[in-house]
Short mmCIF file of C-alpha atoms in Angstrom, two decimals:
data_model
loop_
_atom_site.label_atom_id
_atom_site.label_comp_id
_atom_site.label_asym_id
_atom_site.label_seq_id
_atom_site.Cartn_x
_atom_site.Cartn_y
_atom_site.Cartn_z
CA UNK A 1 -5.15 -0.40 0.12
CA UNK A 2 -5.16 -2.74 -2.79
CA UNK A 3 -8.69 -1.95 -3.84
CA UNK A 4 -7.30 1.67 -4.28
CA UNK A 5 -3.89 0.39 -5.68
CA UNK A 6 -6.16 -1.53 -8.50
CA UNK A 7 -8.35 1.50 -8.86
CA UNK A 8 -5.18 3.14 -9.76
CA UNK A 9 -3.64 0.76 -12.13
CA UNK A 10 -7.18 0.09 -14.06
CA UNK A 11 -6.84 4.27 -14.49
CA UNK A 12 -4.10 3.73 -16.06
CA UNK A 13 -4.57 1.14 -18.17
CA UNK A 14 -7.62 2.77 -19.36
CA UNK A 15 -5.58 5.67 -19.88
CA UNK A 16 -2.87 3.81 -22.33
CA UNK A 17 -5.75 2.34 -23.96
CA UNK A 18 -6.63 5.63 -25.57
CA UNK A 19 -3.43 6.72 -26.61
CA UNK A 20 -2.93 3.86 -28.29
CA UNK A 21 -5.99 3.98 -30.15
CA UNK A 22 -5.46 7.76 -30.94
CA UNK A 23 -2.18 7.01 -32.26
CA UNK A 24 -3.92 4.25 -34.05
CA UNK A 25 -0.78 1.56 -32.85
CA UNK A 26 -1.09 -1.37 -34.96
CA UNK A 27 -3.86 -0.45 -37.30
CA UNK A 28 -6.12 -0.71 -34.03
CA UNK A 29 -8.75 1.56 -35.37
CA UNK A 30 -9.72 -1.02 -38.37
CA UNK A 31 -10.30 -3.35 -36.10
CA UNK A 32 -13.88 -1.93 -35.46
CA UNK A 33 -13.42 -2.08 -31.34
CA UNK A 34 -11.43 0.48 -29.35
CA UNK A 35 -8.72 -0.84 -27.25
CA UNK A 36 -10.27 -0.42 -23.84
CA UNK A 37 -13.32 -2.79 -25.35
CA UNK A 38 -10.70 -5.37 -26.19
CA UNK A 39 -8.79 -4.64 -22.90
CA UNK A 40 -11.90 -4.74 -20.52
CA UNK A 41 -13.30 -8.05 -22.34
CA UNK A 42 -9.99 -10.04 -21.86
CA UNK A 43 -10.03 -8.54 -18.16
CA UNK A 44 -13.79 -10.36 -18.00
CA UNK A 45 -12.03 -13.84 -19.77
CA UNK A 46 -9.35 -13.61 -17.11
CA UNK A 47 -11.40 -13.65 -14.34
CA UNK A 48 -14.20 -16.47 -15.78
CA UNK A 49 -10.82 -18.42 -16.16
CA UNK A 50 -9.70 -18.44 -12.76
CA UNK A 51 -13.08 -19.03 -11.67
CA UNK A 52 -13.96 -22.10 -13.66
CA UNK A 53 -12.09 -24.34 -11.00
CA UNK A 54 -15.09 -23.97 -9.03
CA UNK A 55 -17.97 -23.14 -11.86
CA UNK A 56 -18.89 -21.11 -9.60
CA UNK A 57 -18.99 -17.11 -9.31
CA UNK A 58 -19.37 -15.35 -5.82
CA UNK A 59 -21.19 -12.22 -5.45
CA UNK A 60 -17.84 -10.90 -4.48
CA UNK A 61 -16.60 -11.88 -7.52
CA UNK A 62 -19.36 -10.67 -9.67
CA UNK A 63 -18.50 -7.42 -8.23
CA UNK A 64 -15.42 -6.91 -8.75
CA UNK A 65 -16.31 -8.28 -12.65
CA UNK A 66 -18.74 -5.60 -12.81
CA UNK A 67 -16.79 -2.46 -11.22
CA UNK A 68 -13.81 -3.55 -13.22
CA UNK A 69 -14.68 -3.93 -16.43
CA UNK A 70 -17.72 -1.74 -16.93
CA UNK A 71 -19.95 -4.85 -17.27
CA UNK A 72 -23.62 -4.55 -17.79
CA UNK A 73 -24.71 -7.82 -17.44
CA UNK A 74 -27.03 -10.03 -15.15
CA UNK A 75 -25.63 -12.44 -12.71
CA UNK A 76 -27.06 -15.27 -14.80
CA UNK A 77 -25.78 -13.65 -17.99
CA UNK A 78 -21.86 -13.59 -16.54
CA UNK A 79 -22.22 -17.26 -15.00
CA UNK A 80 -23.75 -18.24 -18.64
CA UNK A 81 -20.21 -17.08 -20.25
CA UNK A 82 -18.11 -19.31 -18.25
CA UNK A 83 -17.39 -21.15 -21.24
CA UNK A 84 -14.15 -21.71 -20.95
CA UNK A 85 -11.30 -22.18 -24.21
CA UNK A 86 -9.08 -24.94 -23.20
CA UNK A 87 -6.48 -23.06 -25.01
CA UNK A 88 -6.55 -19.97 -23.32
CA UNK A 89 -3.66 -19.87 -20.83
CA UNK A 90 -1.58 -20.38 -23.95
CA UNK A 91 -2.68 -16.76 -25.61
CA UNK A 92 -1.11 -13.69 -25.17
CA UNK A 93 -3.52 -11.57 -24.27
CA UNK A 94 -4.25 -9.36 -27.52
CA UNK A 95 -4.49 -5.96 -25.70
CA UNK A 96 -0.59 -6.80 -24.28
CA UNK A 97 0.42 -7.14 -27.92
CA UNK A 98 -0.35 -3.27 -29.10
CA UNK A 99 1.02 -2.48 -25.97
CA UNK A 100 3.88 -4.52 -26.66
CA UNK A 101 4.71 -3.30 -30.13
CA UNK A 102 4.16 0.72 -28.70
CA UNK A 103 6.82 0.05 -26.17
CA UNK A 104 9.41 -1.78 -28.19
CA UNK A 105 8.85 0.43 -31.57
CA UNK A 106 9.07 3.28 -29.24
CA UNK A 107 6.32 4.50 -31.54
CA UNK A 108 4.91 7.13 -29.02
CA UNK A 109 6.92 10.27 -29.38
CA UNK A 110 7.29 11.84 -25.50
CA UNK A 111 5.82 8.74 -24.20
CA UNK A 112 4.35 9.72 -21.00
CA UNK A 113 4.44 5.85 -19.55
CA UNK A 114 8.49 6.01 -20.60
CA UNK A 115 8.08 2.84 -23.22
CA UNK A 116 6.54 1.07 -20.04
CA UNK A 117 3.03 0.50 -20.79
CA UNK A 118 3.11 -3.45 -20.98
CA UNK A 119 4.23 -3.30 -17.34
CA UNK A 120 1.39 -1.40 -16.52
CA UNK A 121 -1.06 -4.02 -17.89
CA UNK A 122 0.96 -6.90 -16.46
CA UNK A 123 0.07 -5.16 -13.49
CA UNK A 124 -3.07 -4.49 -13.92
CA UNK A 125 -3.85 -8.37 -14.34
CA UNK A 126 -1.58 -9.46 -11.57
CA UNK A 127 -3.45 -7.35 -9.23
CA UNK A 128 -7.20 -8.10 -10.76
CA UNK A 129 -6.27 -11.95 -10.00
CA UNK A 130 -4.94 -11.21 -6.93
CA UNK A 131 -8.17 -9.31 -6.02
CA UNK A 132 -10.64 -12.52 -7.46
CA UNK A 133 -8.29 -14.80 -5.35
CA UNK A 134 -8.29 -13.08 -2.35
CA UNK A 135 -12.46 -12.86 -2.25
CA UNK A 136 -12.09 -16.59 -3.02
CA UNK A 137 -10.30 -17.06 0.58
CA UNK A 138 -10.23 -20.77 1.80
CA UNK A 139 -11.81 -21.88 -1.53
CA UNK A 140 -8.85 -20.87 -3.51
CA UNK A 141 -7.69 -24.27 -4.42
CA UNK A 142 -3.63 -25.26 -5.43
CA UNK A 143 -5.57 -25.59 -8.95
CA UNK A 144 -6.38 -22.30 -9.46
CA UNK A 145 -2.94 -20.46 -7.94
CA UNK A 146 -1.04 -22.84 -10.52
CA UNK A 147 -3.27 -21.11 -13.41
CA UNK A 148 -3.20 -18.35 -11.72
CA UNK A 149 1.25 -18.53 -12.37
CA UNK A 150 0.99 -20.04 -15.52
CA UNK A 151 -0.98 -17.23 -17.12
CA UNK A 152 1.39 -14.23 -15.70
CA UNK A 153 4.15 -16.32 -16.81
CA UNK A 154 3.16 -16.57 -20.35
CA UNK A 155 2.74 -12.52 -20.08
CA UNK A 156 5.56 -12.03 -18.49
CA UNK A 157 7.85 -14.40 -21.36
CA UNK A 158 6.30 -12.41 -24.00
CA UNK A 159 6.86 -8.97 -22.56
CA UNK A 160 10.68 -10.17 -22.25
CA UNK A 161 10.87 -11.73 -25.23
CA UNK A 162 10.93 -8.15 -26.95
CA UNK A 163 13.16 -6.52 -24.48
CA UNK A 164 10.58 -4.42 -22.55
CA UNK A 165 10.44 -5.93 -18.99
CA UNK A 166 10.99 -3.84 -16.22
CA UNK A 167 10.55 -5.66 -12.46
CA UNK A 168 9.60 -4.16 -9.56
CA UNK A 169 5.75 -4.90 -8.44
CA UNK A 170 5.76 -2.02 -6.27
CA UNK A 171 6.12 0.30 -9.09
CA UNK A 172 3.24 2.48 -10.51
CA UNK A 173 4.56 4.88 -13.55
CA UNK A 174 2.99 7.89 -13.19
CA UNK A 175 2.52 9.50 -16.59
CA UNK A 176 4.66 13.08 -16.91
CA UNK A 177 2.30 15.91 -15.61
CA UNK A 178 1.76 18.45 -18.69
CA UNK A 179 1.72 21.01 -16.21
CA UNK A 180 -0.99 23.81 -17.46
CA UNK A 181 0.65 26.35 -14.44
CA UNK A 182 1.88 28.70 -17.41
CA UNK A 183 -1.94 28.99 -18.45
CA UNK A 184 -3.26 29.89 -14.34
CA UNK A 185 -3.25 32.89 -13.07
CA UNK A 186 -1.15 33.65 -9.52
CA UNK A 187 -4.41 34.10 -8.49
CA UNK A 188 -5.43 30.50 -9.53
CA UNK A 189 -2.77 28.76 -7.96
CA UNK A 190 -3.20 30.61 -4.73
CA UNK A 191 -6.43 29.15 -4.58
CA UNK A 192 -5.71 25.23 -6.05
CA UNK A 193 -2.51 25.22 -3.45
CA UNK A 194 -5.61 26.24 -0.72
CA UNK A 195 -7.57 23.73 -1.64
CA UNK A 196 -4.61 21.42 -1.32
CA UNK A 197 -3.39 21.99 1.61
CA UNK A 198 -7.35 21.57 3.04
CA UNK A 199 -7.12 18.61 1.78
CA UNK A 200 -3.67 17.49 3.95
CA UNK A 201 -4.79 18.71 7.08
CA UNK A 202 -8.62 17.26 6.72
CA UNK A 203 -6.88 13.91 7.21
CA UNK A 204 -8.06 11.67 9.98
CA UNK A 205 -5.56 11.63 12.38
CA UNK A 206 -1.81 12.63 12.14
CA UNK A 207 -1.69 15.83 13.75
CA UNK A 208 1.85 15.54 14.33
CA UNK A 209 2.21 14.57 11.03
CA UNK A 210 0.25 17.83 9.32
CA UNK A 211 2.35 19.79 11.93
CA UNK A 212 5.58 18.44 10.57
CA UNK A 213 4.43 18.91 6.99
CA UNK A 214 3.13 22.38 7.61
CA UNK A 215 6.41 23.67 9.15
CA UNK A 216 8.39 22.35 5.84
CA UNK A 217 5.90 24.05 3.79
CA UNK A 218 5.79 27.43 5.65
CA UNK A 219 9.43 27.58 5.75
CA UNK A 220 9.25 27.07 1.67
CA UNK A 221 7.07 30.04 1.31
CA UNK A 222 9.12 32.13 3.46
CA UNK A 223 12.14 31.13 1.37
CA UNK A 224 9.84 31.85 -2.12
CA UNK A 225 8.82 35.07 -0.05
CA UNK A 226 12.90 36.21 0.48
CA UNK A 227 13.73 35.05 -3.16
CA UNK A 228 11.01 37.32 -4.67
CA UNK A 229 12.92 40.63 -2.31
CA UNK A 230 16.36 39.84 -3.71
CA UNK A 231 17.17 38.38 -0.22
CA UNK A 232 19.53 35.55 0.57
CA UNK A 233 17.77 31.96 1.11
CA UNK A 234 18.75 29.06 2.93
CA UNK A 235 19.43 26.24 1.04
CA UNK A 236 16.68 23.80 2.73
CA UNK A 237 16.97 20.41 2.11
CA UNK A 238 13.31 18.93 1.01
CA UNK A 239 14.51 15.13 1.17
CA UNK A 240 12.31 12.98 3.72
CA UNK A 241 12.12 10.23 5.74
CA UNK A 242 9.04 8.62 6.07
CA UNK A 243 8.87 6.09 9.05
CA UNK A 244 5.96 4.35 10.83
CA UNK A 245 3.91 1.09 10.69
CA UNK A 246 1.64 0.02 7.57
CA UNK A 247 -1.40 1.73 6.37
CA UNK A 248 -0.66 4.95 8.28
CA UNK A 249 -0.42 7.49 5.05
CA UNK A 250 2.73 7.33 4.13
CA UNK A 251 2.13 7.04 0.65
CA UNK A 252 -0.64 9.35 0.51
CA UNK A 253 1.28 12.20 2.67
CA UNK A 254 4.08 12.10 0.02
CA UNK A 255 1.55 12.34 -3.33
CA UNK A 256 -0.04 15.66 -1.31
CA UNK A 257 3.30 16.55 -1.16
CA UNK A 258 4.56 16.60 -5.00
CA UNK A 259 1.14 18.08 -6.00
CA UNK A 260 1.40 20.73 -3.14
CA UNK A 261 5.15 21.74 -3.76
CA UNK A 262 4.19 21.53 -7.99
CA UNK A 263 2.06 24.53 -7.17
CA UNK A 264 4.21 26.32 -4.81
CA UNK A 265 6.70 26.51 -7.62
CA UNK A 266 9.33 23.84 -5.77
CA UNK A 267 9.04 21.10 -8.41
CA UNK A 268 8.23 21.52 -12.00
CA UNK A 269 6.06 18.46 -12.64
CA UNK A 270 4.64 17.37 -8.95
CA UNK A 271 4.44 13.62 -10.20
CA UNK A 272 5.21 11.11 -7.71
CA UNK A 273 7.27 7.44 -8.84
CA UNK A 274 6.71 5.06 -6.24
CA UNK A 275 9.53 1.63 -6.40
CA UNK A 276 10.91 -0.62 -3.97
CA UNK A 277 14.20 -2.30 -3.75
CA UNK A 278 12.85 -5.02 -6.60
CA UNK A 279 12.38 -1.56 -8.69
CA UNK A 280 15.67 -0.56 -8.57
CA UNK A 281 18.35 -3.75 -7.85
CA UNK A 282 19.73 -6.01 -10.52
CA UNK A 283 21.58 -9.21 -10.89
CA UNK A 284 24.56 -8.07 -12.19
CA UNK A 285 27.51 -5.24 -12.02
CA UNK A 286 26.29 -2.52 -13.12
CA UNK A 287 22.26 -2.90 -14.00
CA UNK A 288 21.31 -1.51 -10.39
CA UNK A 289 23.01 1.63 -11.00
CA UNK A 290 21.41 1.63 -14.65
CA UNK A 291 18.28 0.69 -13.55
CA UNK A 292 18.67 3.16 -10.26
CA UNK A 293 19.53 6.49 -12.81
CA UNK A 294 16.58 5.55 -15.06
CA UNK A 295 14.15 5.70 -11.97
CA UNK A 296 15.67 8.90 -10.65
CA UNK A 297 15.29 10.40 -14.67
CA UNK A 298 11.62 9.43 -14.56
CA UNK A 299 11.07 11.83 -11.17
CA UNK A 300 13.32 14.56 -12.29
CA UNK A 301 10.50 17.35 -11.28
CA UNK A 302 8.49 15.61 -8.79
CA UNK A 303 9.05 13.07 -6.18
CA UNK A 304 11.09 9.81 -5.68
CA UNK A 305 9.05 7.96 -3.17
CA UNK A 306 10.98 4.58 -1.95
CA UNK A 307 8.87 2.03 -0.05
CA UNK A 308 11.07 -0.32 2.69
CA UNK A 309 13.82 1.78 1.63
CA UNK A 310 15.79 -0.67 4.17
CA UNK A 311 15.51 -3.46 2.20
CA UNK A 312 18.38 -1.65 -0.28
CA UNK A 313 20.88 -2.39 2.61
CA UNK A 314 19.59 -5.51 4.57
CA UNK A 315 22.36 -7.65 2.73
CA UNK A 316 25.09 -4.87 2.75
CA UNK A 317 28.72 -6.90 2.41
CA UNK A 318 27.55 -10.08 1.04
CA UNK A 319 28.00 -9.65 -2.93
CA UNK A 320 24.86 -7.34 -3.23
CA UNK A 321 23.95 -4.79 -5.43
CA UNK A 322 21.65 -2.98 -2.81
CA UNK A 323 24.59 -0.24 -1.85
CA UNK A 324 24.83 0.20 -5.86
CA UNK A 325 21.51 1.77 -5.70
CA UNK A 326 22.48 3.58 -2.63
CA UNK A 327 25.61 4.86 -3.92
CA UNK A 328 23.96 6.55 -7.31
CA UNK A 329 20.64 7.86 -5.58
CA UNK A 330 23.04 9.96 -3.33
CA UNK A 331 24.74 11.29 -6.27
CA UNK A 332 21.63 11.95 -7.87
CA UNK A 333 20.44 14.15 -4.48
CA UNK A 334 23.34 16.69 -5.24
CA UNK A 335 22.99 16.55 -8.94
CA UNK A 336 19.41 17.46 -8.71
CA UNK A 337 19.29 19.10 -5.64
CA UNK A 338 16.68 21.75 -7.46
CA UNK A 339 15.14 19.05 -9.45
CA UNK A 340 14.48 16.22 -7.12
CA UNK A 341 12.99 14.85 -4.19
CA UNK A 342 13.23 11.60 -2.51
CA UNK A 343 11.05 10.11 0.16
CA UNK A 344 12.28 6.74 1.63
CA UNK A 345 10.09 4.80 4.10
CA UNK A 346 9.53 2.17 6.18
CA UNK A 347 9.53 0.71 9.83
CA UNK A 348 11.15 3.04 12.09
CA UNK A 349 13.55 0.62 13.49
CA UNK A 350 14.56 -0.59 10.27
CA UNK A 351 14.40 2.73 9.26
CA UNK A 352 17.44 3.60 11.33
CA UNK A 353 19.33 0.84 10.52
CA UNK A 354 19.10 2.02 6.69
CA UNK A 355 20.31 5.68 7.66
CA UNK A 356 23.00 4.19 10.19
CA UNK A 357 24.36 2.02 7.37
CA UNK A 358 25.99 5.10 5.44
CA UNK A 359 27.51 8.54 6.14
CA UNK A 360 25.94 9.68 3.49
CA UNK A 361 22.54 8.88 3.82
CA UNK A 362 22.21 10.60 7.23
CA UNK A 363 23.84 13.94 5.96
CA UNK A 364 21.09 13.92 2.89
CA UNK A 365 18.15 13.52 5.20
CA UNK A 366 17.06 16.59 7.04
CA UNK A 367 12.98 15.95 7.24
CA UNK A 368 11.99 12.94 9.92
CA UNK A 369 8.57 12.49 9.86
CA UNK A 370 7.67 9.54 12.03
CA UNK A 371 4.04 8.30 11.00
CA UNK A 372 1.94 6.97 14.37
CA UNK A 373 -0.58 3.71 14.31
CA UNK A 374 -4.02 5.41 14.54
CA UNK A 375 -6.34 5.20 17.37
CA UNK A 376 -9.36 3.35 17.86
CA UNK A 377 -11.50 6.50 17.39
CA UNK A 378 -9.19 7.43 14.01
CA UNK A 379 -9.61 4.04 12.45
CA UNK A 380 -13.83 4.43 13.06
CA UNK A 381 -13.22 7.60 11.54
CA UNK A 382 -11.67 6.14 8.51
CA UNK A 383 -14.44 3.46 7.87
CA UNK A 384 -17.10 5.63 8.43
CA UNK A 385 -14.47 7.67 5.67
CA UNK A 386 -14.26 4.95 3.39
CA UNK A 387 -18.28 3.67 3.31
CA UNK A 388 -19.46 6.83 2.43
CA UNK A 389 -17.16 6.97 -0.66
CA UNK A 390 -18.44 3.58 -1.34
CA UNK A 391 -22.30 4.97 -0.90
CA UNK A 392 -22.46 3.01 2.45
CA UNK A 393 -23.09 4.16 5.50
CA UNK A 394 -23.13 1.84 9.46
CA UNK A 395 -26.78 1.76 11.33
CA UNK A 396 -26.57 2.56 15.04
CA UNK A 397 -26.48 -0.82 16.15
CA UNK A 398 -23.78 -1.62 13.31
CA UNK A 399 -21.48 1.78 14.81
CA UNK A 400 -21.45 0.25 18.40
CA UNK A 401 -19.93 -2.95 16.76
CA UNK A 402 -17.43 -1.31 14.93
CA UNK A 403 -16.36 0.57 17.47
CA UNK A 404 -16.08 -2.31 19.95
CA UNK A 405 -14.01 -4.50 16.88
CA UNK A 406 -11.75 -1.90 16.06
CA UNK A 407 -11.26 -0.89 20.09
CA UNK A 408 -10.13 -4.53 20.24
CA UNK A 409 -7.71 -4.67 17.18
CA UNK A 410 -5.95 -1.72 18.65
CA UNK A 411 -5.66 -3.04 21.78
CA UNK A 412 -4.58 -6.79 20.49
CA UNK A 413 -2.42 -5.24 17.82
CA UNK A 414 -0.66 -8.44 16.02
CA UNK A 415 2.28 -8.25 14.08
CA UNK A 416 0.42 -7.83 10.94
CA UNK A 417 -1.22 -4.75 12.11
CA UNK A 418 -1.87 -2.66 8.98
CA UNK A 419 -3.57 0.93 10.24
CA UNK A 420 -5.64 2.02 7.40
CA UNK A 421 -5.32 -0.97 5.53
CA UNK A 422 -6.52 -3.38 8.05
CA UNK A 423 -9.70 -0.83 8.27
CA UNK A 424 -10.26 -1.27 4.36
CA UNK A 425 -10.26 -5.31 4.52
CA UNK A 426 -13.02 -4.82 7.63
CA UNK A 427 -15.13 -2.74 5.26
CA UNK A 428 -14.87 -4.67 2.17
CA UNK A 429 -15.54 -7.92 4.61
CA UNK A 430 -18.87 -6.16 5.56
CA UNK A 431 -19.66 -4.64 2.18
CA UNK A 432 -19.42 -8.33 0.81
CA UNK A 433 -21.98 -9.91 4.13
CA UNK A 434 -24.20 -7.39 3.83
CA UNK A 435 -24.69 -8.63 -0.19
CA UNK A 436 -25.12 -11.99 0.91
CA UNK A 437 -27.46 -10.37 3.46
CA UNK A 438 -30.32 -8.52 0.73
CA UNK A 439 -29.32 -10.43 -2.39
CA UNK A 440 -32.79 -12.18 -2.37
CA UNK A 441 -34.77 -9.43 -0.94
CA UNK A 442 -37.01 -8.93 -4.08
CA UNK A 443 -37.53 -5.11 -3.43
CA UNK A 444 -34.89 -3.65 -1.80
CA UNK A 445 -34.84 0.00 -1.58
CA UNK A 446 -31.93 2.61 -1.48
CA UNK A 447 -31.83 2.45 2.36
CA UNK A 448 -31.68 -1.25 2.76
CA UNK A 449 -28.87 -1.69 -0.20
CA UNK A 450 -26.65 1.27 1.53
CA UNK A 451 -26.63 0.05 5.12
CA UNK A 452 -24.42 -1.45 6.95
CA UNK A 453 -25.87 -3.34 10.06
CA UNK A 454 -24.49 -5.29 13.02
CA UNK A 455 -24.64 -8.53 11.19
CA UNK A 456 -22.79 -7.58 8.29
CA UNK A 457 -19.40 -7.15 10.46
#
């Protein structure tokens, strides 16, 4: 999960870096480099900096150096720049600053990042260092998690300083869609909303899942279908609840949904804003329901997906601002009842205590779609899923294994139990043994570097 989540957020990044440098922010263009270049080296000075605690740099590491920042050097080469500037946990990072001066200038007319894009590259570095920490495992010293602080702290003081800090780690701004539907043909969109819905219901498991979702988007159509004949419709409610354990495709489920119901005409944009309660409660009377209205703004046309939507209520009656955000996000639902959807998830138990907590909330949710752990068979699925995306793929030997390890996580299921997620950390854990396994095999051919055997898991 977080090795897509940082996928996502380097995307991004990426993505700001080049409208900056069209816009030419800051004179950036006369600097000779393009953003990304200066973006994607300070990535590579970030990570050499948490790793000089050790002087030291895994093969894990060197990956995740290499994927991430488009490197092109040798092992030796990377381990030969750990020269480290005693001063550099006291610079702001010089990619933050254009982004920085873009967002507070508001020098981007129609913004598509909503004067946000120094959150998304705090992000992006908070999640890269998570990432090199996490391969680091029971080396990660106190050292390196205090350096680790300091240097998000600096960012984060700086991105304040100016007035542009939004919180809410959860949050991923997903740029405005310019929607190109008014250039497609009916018969084009028949045929992308095809391809869409294939895609839903090739998931691995979930069948009562795709048979919930189906039924919603069937009974759309109809409606569309009745609209088009001058025929009365029934006003559907589209609002969802999302409830089930980690790692089951919650998230997922709901972005197939805003792209599916984009093309079926339901919502305008088909984005999808993902926050949690950190996203959307403030300190003080009156910044939750600020903060709340700017969130639902940002998904007018698309979906408001809210993770551990529970947590908004948890502390209900003790001088919290959690039933703030409650309060406007149900006014919102019947201001933009043709404008807006909202997905809130979470546990299922706590799930009903968040309905249970207010009238209102039960009367706006129609749509319970209750998300089940997958099977053994479904999580093998899903690896075999997820190594083939990664060019990898498990020798017979290595598929008994699997089988066997994931039979026995399902059956031993700890509280932690995380579903897909818990599938991803098995394959990166074998992706990163099977390096240590053929690193020094001199000539290694395409078979040996994409297969996953027994040993590796």
């Amino acid at each position: 999960m977080q090795q897509l989540k940082l996928n996502e957020y380097f995307e991004k990044s990426h993505d700001i870096c080049n409208i900056i440098t069209k816009q030419n922010i800051g004179n950036i263009r006369a600097g000779g480099i393009s953003l990304k270049g200066i973006f994607d080296k300070e990535i590579l000075k970030f990570s050499l900096y948490l790793a000089r605690f050790d002087g030291n740099l895994s093969d894990g590491e060197i990956q995740i150096i290499r994927e991430f920042t488009d490197s092109t050097s040798t092992d030796t080469e990377i381990i030969n720049k750990m020269e480290y500037d005693n001063e550099f946990d006291k610079k702001i990072p010089v990619c933050l600053k254009y982004t920085v001066l873009s967002d507070a200038g508001n020098k981007i007319k129609n913004n598509p990042y909503n004067n946000q894009m120094s959150m998304v590259f705090y992000d992006t570095f908070k999640m890269f260092g998570h990432t090199i920490l996490a391969i680091r495992e029971n080396d990660t010293s106190e050292d390196v998690i205090k350096a680790f602080d300091a240097y998000m702290k600096i960012m984060e003081n700086f991105i304040k300083e100016y007035g542009v800090w939004y919180s809410g780690t959860q949050k991923l701004f997903t740029p405005e869609i310019v929607s190109s539907l008014s250039m497609e043909s009916d018969h084009e969109k028949a045929e992308k909303l095809e391809v869409l819905l294939e895609n839903l219901n090739s998931l691995t498991g979930l069948s009562s899942v795709k048979d919930q979702v189906n039924r919603l988007i069937n009974l759309t159509k109809v409606q569309n279908m009745r609209k088009q004949k001058g025929m009365l419709c029934s006003d559907v409610s589209k609002h969802m609840v999302f409830s089930g354990n980690p790692g089951t495709g919650k998230t997922t489920v709901a972005r197939m949904l805003a792209e599916i119901y984009k093309y079926m005409g339901v919502l305008k944009k088909g984005q999808l804003i993902e926050v949690d309660r950190s996203g959307l409660v403030k300190g003080y009377i009156g910044q939750t329901a600020t903060r709340t209205q700017e969130v639902i703004e940002e998904a007018l046309g698309g979906i408001l997906f809210i993770d551990e939507a529970y947590a908004l209520t948890v502390n209900k009656g003790e001088g919290d601002f959690g039933q703030e955000a409650v309060d406007t996000l149900l006014k919102a639902m019947e201001d933009y009842r043709d404008e807006l959807i909202v997905i809130v998830a979470g546990y299922t138990d706590l799930m009903d205590e968040f309905l249970s907590s207010n009238p209102g909330l039960k009367s706006r949710f129609s749509n319970y779609i209750v998300f089940e752990d997958y099977t053994a068979d479904e999580m093998f699925q899903i690896l075999e899923g997820m190594l083939k995306k990664q060019q990898y793929k498990l020798s017979d030997n290595a598929k008994i294994k699997a089988k066997e390890i994931l039979n026995n996580l399902v059956l031993n299921k700890s509280e932690n139990f995380a579903n897909a997620r818990d599938v991803r950390n098995f394959m990166e854990k074998a992706i990163s043994n099977h390096a240590m396994r053929v690193v020094n095999i001199a000539e290694a051919d395409e078979l040996v570097l994409s297969t996953i055997e027994a040993e590796d898991l």
